[in-house]
mmCIF file of C-alpha atoms in Angstrom:
data_model
loop_
_atom_site.group_PDB
_atom_site.id
_atom_site.type_symbol
_atom_site.label_atom_id
_atom_site.label_comp_id
_atom_site.label_asym_id
_atom_site.label_seq_id
_atom_site.Cartn_x
_atom_site.Cartn_y
_atom_site.Cartn_z
ATOM 1 C CA MET A 1 -19.213 88.646 -46.740
ATOM 2 C CA LYS A 2 -20.056 88.041 -43.098
ATOM 3 C CA GLU A 3 -23.762 88.107 -43.957
ATOM 4 C CA ASN A 4 -23.269 85.438 -46.606
ATOM 5 C CA ARG A 5 -21.347 83.254 -44.165
ATOM 6 C CA ALA A 6 -24.031 83.655 -41.491
ATOM 7 C CA ARG A 7 -26.718 82.784 -44.058
ATOM 8 C CA TRP A 8 -24.755 79.686 -45.108
ATOM 9 C CA LEU A 9 -24.328 78.562 -41.520
ATOM 10 C CA SER A 10 -28.027 79.081 -40.859
ATOM 11 C CA THR A 11 -28.958 76.979 -43.910
ATOM 12 C CA ALA A 12 -26.490 74.241 -42.943
ATOM 13 C CA CYS A 13 -27.885 74.237 -39.422
ATOM 14 C CA SER A 14 -31.408 73.725 -40.741
ATOM 15 C CA ILE A 15 -30.352 70.805 -42.944
ATOM 16 C CA ILE A 16 -28.489 69.153 -40.077
ATOM 17 C CA ALA A 17 -31.482 69.619 -37.830
ATOM 18 C CA VAL A 18 -33.763 67.846 -40.326
ATOM 19 C CA LEU A 19 -31.349 64.993 -41.024
ATOM 20 C CA SER A 20 -30.576 64.351 -37.372
ATOM 21 C CA HIS A 21 -34.075 65.072 -36.019
ATOM 22 C CA GLN A 22 -32.681 67.791 -33.723
ATOM 23 C CA SER A 23 -35.089 69.879 -31.748
ATOM 24 C CA GLU A 24 -32.937 72.943 -32.115
ATOM 25 C CA CYS A 25 -29.727 74.220 -33.660
ATOM 26 C CA VAL A 26 -28.188 77.397 -32.221
ATOM 27 C CA GLN A 27 -25.632 79.779 -33.611
ATOM 28 C CA ALA A 28 -23.214 81.258 -31.116
ATOM 29 C CA LYS A 29 -20.680 83.976 -31.426
ATOM 30 C CA SER A 30 -17.071 82.950 -31.170
ATOM 31 C CA GLY A 31 -14.502 85.098 -29.456
ATOM 32 C CA SER A 32 -13.116 86.200 -32.802
ATOM 33 C CA GLY A 33 -16.480 87.473 -33.948
ATOM 34 C CA GLY A 34 -17.205 84.478 -36.201
ATOM 35 C CA SER A 35 -20.275 82.283 -35.993
ATOM 36 C CA VAL A 36 -20.120 78.729 -34.656
ATOM 37 C CA VAL A 37 -22.884 76.168 -35.073
ATOM 38 C CA GLU A 38 -23.771 74.347 -31.840
ATOM 39 C CA HIS A 39 -25.554 70.984 -32.035
ATOM 40 C CA HIS A 40 -27.758 69.912 -29.178
ATOM 41 C CA PRO A 41 -27.949 66.139 -28.481
ATOM 42 C CA SER A 42 -30.296 64.478 -30.931
ATOM 43 C CA SER A 43 -33.401 62.782 -29.622
ATOM 44 C CA TYR A 44 -33.007 60.236 -32.471
ATOM 45 C CA TRP A 45 -29.749 58.886 -31.114
ATOM 46 C CA ASP A 46 -31.029 58.956 -27.544
ATOM 47 C CA GLN A 47 -34.092 56.807 -28.292
ATOM 48 C CA SER A 48 -33.912 53.106 -27.381
ATOM 49 C CA PHE A 49 -34.057 50.510 -30.159
ATOM 50 C CA SER A 50 -36.366 47.465 -30.070
ATOM 51 C CA PRO A 51 -34.756 44.510 -28.255
ATOM 52 C CA PRO A 52 -34.255 41.121 -29.977
ATOM 53 C CA TYR A 53 -37.280 38.845 -30.136
ATOM 54 C CA PHE A 54 -38.143 35.418 -31.576
ATOM 55 C CA ASP A 55 -40.220 34.863 -34.666
ATOM 56 C CA ASN A 56 -42.664 32.257 -33.388
ATOM 57 C CA THR A 57 -43.829 31.206 -36.853
ATOM 58 C CA THR A 58 -41.106 28.552 -37.039
ATOM 59 C CA LYS A 59 -41.869 24.883 -36.407
ATOM 60 C CA ARG A 60 -40.821 23.896 -32.885
ATOM 61 C CA GLU A 61 -41.545 20.147 -32.920
ATOM 62 C CA THR A 62 -39.526 18.012 -35.325
ATOM 63 C CA THR A 63 -39.579 14.261 -35.932
ATOM 64 C CA THR A 64 -36.933 12.448 -37.931
ATOM 65 C CA THR A 65 -35.703 8.900 -38.389
ATOM 66 C CA VAL A 66 -32.403 7.434 -37.247
ATOM 67 C CA GLY A 67 -29.663 8.518 -39.640
ATOM 68 C CA GLN A 68 -31.781 11.185 -41.353
ATOM 69 C CA SER A 69 -30.387 14.706 -40.706
ATOM 70 C CA ALA A 70 -32.558 16.927 -38.492
ATOM 71 C CA TYR A 71 -32.897 20.720 -38.759
ATOM 72 C CA LEU A 72 -34.153 23.038 -36.006
ATOM 73 C CA HIS A 73 -34.924 26.523 -37.340
ATOM 74 C CA CYS A 74 -34.710 29.552 -35.037
ATOM 75 C CA LYS A 75 -35.501 33.085 -36.244
ATOM 76 C CA VAL A 76 -34.412 36.086 -34.184
ATOM 77 C CA ARG A 77 -35.504 39.612 -35.122
ATOM 78 C CA ASN A 78 -33.509 42.741 -34.166
ATOM 79 C CA LEU A 79 -30.515 40.651 -33.153
ATOM 80 C CA GLY A 80 -28.006 43.501 -33.420
ATOM 81 C CA ASP A 81 -24.623 42.555 -31.961
ATOM 82 C CA ARG A 82 -25.987 39.770 -29.768
ATOM 83 C CA ALA A 83 -25.061 36.119 -30.269
ATOM 84 C CA VAL A 84 -27.350 33.140 -30.863
ATOM 85 C CA SER A 85 -26.490 29.869 -29.126
ATOM 86 C CA TRP A 86 -27.968 26.364 -29.254
ATOM 87 C CA ILE A 87 -28.090 24.469 -25.943
ATOM 88 C CA ARG A 88 -29.073 20.866 -25.189
ATOM 89 C CA LYS A 89 -31.544 21.125 -22.338
ATOM 90 C CA ARG A 90 -31.012 17.770 -20.622
ATOM 91 C CA ASP A 91 -27.401 18.542 -19.640
ATOM 92 C CA LEU A 92 -27.270 22.303 -20.426
ATOM 93 C CA HIS A 93 -24.435 21.586 -22.849
ATOM 94 C CA ILE A 94 -23.592 24.463 -25.214
ATOM 95 C CA LEU A 95 -23.583 23.053 -28.730
ATOM 96 C CA THR A 96 -22.992 26.138 -30.873
ATOM 97 C CA VAL A 97 -22.376 29.869 -30.459
ATOM 98 C CA GLY A 98 -22.966 31.898 -33.583
ATOM 99 C CA ILE A 99 -21.674 29.688 -36.398
ATOM 100 C CA LEU A 100 -19.043 28.004 -34.228
ATOM 101 C CA THR A 101 -19.452 24.499 -32.788
ATOM 102 C CA TYR A 102 -18.704 24.268 -29.049
ATOM 103 C CA THR A 103 -18.854 20.507 -28.647
ATOM 104 C CA ASN A 104 -16.610 17.597 -29.602
ATOM 105 C CA ASP A 105 -19.587 15.967 -31.286
ATOM 106 C CA GLN A 106 -19.168 17.307 -34.808
ATOM 107 C CA ARG A 107 -22.618 16.056 -35.809
ATOM 108 C CA PHE A 108 -23.918 19.378 -34.445
ATOM 109 C CA GLN A 109 -23.548 22.411 -36.696
ATOM 110 C CA SER A 110 -24.983 25.936 -36.799
ATOM 111 C CA LEU A 111 -26.147 27.160 -40.208
ATOM 112 C CA HIS A 112 -26.614 30.863 -40.911
ATOM 113 C CA SER A 113 -26.602 33.028 -44.037
ATOM 114 C CA ASP A 114 -25.524 36.659 -43.796
ATOM 115 C CA GLY A 115 -28.401 39.095 -43.945
ATOM 116 C CA THR A 116 -30.970 36.618 -42.631
ATOM 117 C CA ASP A 117 -32.597 36.231 -39.215
ATOM 118 C CA GLU A 118 -32.452 32.428 -39.242
ATOM 119 C CA TRP A 119 -30.056 30.335 -37.156
ATOM 120 C CA THR A 120 -30.458 26.622 -37.838
ATOM 121 C CA LEU A 121 -29.132 23.752 -35.758
ATOM 122 C CA LYS A 122 -28.261 20.791 -37.994
ATOM 123 C CA ILE A 123 -27.870 17.346 -36.410
ATOM 124 C CA SER A 124 -26.266 14.864 -38.799
ATOM 125 C CA SER A 125 -26.908 11.111 -38.403
ATOM 126 C CA PRO A 126 -29.172 11.542 -35.357
ATOM 127 C CA GLN A 127 -29.743 8.621 -32.996
ATOM 128 C CA VAL A 128 -32.630 7.870 -30.646
ATOM 129 C CA ARG A 129 -30.535 9.240 -27.752
ATOM 130 C CA ASP A 130 -30.557 12.665 -29.459
ATOM 131 C CA SER A 131 -34.283 13.014 -28.798
ATOM 132 C CA GLY A 132 -35.164 15.780 -26.362
ATOM 133 C CA VAL A 133 -35.427 19.545 -25.921
ATOM 134 C CA TYR A 134 -33.000 22.033 -27.466
ATOM 135 C CA GLU A 135 -32.937 25.755 -26.700
ATOM 136 C CA CYS A 136 -32.196 28.625 -29.048
ATOM 137 C CA GLN A 137 -30.734 31.299 -26.744
ATOM 138 C CA VAL A 138 -29.926 34.985 -27.323
ATOM 139 C CA SER A 139 -27.225 36.746 -25.270
ATOM 140 C CA THR A 140 -29.389 39.604 -24.005
ATOM 141 C CA GLU A 141 -29.461 40.635 -20.362
ATOM 142 C CA PRO A 142 -31.320 38.758 -19.073
ATOM 143 C CA LYS A 143 -30.996 35.989 -21.690
ATOM 144 C CA ILE A 144 -34.025 34.947 -23.711
ATOM 145 C CA SER A 145 -34.541 31.461 -25.105
ATOM 146 C CA LEU A 146 -37.014 29.361 -27.075
ATOM 147 C CA ALA A 147 -37.421 25.588 -26.701
ATOM 148 C CA TYR A 148 -37.530 23.092 -29.592
ATOM 149 C CA THR A 149 -38.443 19.408 -29.294
ATOM 150 C CA LEU A 150 -36.724 16.750 -31.401
ATOM 151 C CA SER A 151 -37.977 13.155 -31.701
ATOM 152 C CA VAL A 152 -35.743 10.580 -33.381
ATOM 153 C CA VAL A 153 -37.608 7.368 -34.221
ATOM 154 C CA VAL A 154 -36.637 3.995 -35.687
ATOM 155 C CA SER A 155 -38.411 3.476 -38.985
ATOM 156 C CA LYS A 156 -39.038 -0.145 -39.995
ATOM 157 C CA ALA A 157 -40.483 -1.981 -42.942
ATOM 158 C CA LYS A 158 -43.005 -4.783 -42.447
ATOM 159 C CA ILE A 159 -44.086 -7.431 -44.957
ATOM 160 C CA GLU A 160 -47.628 -8.556 -44.297
ATOM 161 C CA GLY A 161 -48.143 -12.234 -43.531
ATOM 162 C CA ASN A 162 -45.868 -14.914 -42.134
ATOM 163 C CA ALA A 163 -42.084 -14.973 -42.147
ATOM 164 C CA GLU A 164 -42.225 -17.993 -44.514
ATOM 165 C CA LEU A 165 -44.579 -18.387 -47.434
ATOM 166 C CA TYR A 166 -45.302 -21.597 -49.374
ATOM 167 C CA ILE A 167 -46.653 -21.160 -52.908
ATOM 168 C CA LYS A 168 -47.781 -23.809 -55.372
ATOM 169 C CA SER A 169 -45.955 -23.686 -58.688
ATOM 170 C CA GLY A 170 -47.986 -21.703 -61.214
ATOM 171 C CA SER A 171 -49.591 -19.505 -58.539
ATOM 172 C CA ASP A 172 -48.781 -15.823 -57.993
ATOM 173 C CA ILE A 173 -46.404 -14.429 -55.381
ATOM 174 C CA ASN A 174 -48.133 -11.394 -53.918
ATOM 175 C CA LEU A 175 -46.231 -9.447 -51.225
ATOM 176 C CA THR A 176 -47.171 -6.166 -49.537
ATOM 177 C CA CYS A 177 -44.648 -4.026 -47.639
ATOM 178 C CA ILE A 178 -45.591 -1.168 -45.275
ATOM 179 C CA VAL A 179 -43.095 1.360 -43.883
ATOM 180 C CA LEU A 180 -43.849 2.147 -40.230
ATOM 181 C CA GLU A 181 -42.823 5.064 -37.982
ATOM 182 C CA THR A 182 -41.615 7.396 -40.695
ATOM 183 C CA PRO A 183 -42.434 11.138 -40.642
ATOM 184 C CA GLU A 184 -41.843 11.511 -44.380
ATOM 185 C CA PRO A 185 -42.603 9.104 -47.235
ATOM 186 C CA PRO A 186 -39.490 7.197 -48.382
ATOM 187 C CA SER A 187 -37.975 8.442 -51.625
ATOM 188 C CA PHE A 188 -37.909 4.845 -52.891
ATOM 189 C CA ILE A 189 -38.703 1.265 -51.856
ATOM 190 C CA TYR A 190 -36.651 -1.501 -53.500
ATOM 191 C CA TRP A 191 -37.479 -5.202 -53.589
ATOM 192 C CA TYR A 192 -34.678 -7.773 -53.551
ATOM 193 C CA ARG A 193 -34.549 -11.525 -54.100
ATOM 194 C CA GLY A 194 -31.322 -12.454 -52.418
ATOM 195 C CA GLU A 195 -28.861 -9.745 -53.481
ATOM 196 C CA HIS A 196 -30.571 -8.871 -56.755
ATOM 197 C CA VAL A 197 -32.990 -5.979 -57.170
ATOM 198 C CA ILE A 198 -36.329 -7.237 -58.453
ATOM 199 C CA ASN A 199 -37.565 -3.789 -59.548
ATOM 200 C CA TYR A 200 -35.263 -3.994 -62.576
ATOM 201 C CA SER A 201 -35.349 -7.774 -63.145
ATOM 202 C CA GLN A 202 -35.317 -9.098 -66.709
ATOM 203 C CA ARG A 203 -37.859 -11.757 -65.794
ATOM 204 C CA GLY A 204 -41.286 -11.057 -67.230
ATOM 205 C CA GLY A 205 -44.457 -11.081 -65.177
ATOM 206 C CA ILE A 206 -43.110 -8.918 -62.336
ATOM 207 C CA SER A 207 -45.026 -5.875 -61.174
ATOM 208 C CA VAL A 208 -43.936 -3.419 -58.464
ATOM 209 C CA VAL A 209 -46.378 -0.699 -57.415
ATOM 210 C CA THR A 210 -45.210 1.780 -54.767
ATOM 211 C CA GLU A 211 -47.522 4.319 -53.134
ATOM 212 C CA LYS A 212 -45.261 6.849 -51.403
ATOM 213 C CA GLN A 213 -47.995 8.736 -49.569
ATOM 214 C CA THR A 214 -49.333 5.560 -47.954
ATOM 215 C CA ARG A 215 -45.750 4.263 -47.521
ATOM 216 C CA THR A 216 -46.764 0.977 -49.159
ATOM 217 C CA SER A 217 -45.240 -1.162 -51.901
ATOM 218 C CA HIS A 218 -46.766 -4.193 -53.634
ATOM 219 C CA LEU A 219 -44.756 -6.919 -55.375
ATOM 220 C CA LEU A 220 -46.556 -9.305 -57.740
ATOM 221 C CA ILE A 221 -44.799 -12.190 -59.503
ATOM 222 C CA SER A 222 -47.202 -14.053 -61.760
ATOM 223 C CA ARG A 223 -47.029 -17.791 -62.433
ATOM 224 C CA ALA A 224 -44.227 -18.447 -59.985
ATOM 225 C CA LEU A 225 -41.817 -21.301 -60.597
ATOM 226 C CA PRO A 226 -39.518 -23.153 -58.174
ATOM 227 C CA ALA A 227 -36.695 -20.954 -59.502
ATOM 228 C CA ASP A 228 -38.518 -17.964 -57.963
ATOM 229 C CA SER A 229 -38.014 -19.366 -54.478
ATOM 230 C CA GLY A 230 -35.771 -17.371 -52.176
ATOM 231 C CA ASN A 231 -35.461 -14.625 -49.597
ATOM 232 C CA TYR A 232 -37.458 -11.546 -50.578
ATOM 233 C CA THR A 233 -36.562 -8.221 -48.963
ATOM 234 C CA CYS A 234 -38.379 -4.911 -48.876
ATOM 235 C CA ALA A 235 -35.803 -2.085 -48.504
ATOM 236 C CA PRO A 236 -37.110 1.501 -48.106
ATOM 237 C CA SER A 237 -34.710 4.447 -48.433
ATOM 238 C CA THR A 238 -35.074 5.627 -44.807
ATOM 239 C CA ALA A 239 -36.119 2.531 -42.873
ATOM 240 C CA GLU A 240 -34.886 -0.847 -41.715
ATOM 241 C CA SER A 241 -35.638 -3.564 -44.253
ATOM 242 C CA ALA A 242 -37.915 -6.585 -43.820
ATOM 243 C CA SER A 243 -37.687 -10.060 -45.365
ATOM 244 C CA VAL A 244 -39.813 -13.110 -46.063
ATOM 245 C CA LEU A 245 -38.727 -16.565 -47.219
ATOM 246 C CA VAL A 246 -40.760 -17.800 -50.202
ATOM 247 C CA HIS A 247 -40.940 -21.475 -51.224
ATOM 248 C CA VAL A 248 -42.439 -22.329 -54.620
ATOM 249 C CA LEU A 249 -43.316 -26.032 -54.636
ATOM 250 C CA ASN A 250 -44.314 -28.570 -57.261
ATOM 251 C CA GLY A 251 -47.424 -30.339 -55.964
ATOM 252 C CA GLU A 252 -48.754 -30.368 -52.395
ATOM 253 C CA HIS A 253 -46.614 -30.023 -49.305
ATOM 254 C CA PRO A 254 -47.709 -30.539 -45.690
ATOM 255 C CA ALA A 255 -46.243 -27.174 -44.710
ATOM 256 C CA ALA A 256 -48.587 -25.465 -47.136
ATOM 257 C CA MET A 257 -51.425 -26.131 -44.724
ATOM 258 C CA GLN A 258 -49.799 -23.720 -42.296
ATOM 259 C CA HIS A 259 -47.999 -21.225 -44.559
ATOM 260 C CA GLY A 260 -50.016 -21.147 -47.748
ATOM 261 C CA ASN A 261 -52.838 -18.743 -48.514
ATOM 262 C CA SER A 262 -56.052 -19.176 -46.550
ATOM 263 C CA SER A 263 -58.127 -20.635 -49.388
ATOM 264 C CA ASN A 264 -55.600 -23.373 -50.254
ATOM 265 C CA SER A 265 -54.964 -24.090 -46.591
ATOM 266 C CA GLY A 266 -58.693 -24.387 -45.894
ATOM 267 C CA ALA A 267 -59.229 -26.748 -48.819
ATOM 268 C CA THR A 268 -56.352 -28.952 -47.728
ATOM 269 C CA THR A 269 -57.682 -29.094 -44.179
ATOM 270 C CA ARG A 270 -61.166 -30.078 -45.367
ATOM 271 C CA THR A 271 -59.702 -32.827 -47.593
ATOM 272 C CA LEU A 272 -57.708 -34.234 -44.683
ATOM 273 C CA ALA A 273 -60.764 -34.174 -42.438
ATOM 274 C CA LEU A 274 -62.789 -36.071 -45.057
ATOM 275 C CA LEU A 275 -60.078 -38.743 -45.356
ATOM 276 C CA LEU A 276 -59.977 -39.202 -41.595
ATOM 277 C CA LEU A 277 -63.762 -39.513 -41.536
ATOM 278 C CA LEU A 278 -63.718 -42.208 -44.242
ATOM 279 C CA LEU A 279 -60.967 -44.159 -42.465
ATOM 280 C CA HIS A 280 -62.926 -43.961 -39.238
ATOM 281 C CA ALA A 281 -66.106 -45.203 -40.950
ATOM 282 C CA GLY A 282 -64.177 -48.101 -42.545
ATOM 283 C CA SER A 283 -62.895 -49.295 -39.161
ATOM 284 C CA PHE A 284 -66.490 -49.452 -37.864
ATOM 285 C CA ALA A 285 -67.566 -51.435 -40.936
ATOM 286 C CA ARG A 286 -64.958 -54.060 -40.144
#
């Protein structure tokens, strides 16, 4: 019976030694004559684990437009029981610790999903003043941190040409809008005449062509009539709008020499010059 018990203890000791990576497992005699298994400290538990470190594959320079939410992604490997904080560098203000917000400005929020290494700082409705350096910091001793740069820009639309455009009745209205200072193409660009969207107008002869990648939109209204006069606005989804005042006139108008298209303006100028020359020649004849 004692032999069986000793054999069982020896087998158990071997299994424990394998599972716990022990260098040795010793049987000792107890005072009562029984066997007791003694476990020596395991080298597995004594070894030091890898400290936390940053995954540098994340993007560390981000550009967004005013009002468009910004996301700064920080990945920390081997975090363990340490905490991740986001700090604004210019005033060393702690924004978040873990998933908690430590600022009165509720536009700042820490996003994290359990089981992942990513801690994301979300900035809702960013303004130009939010541009600067932000640090992702880990509470090791000493602390480690990684800097991220955020640029918040003002995106604007621009309609090519003058602020006022004079068109002869029957000619085409041709407007081109370009969206400037935008990191991403706008999801849409709408054209308005006054308060009405032209993109879905019932009037025939209207063409809107938008090229998102080039951030450009073209509006063509064929055979314009005086009723097509008005304030035309280009309104991108993520940029300030731009407007131009269009006048559709019956017959010639002196202002057309300055605000019309170059070919019509040039022809009008040449006609005026010829009239002045004839008047001048007539005065000499008298």
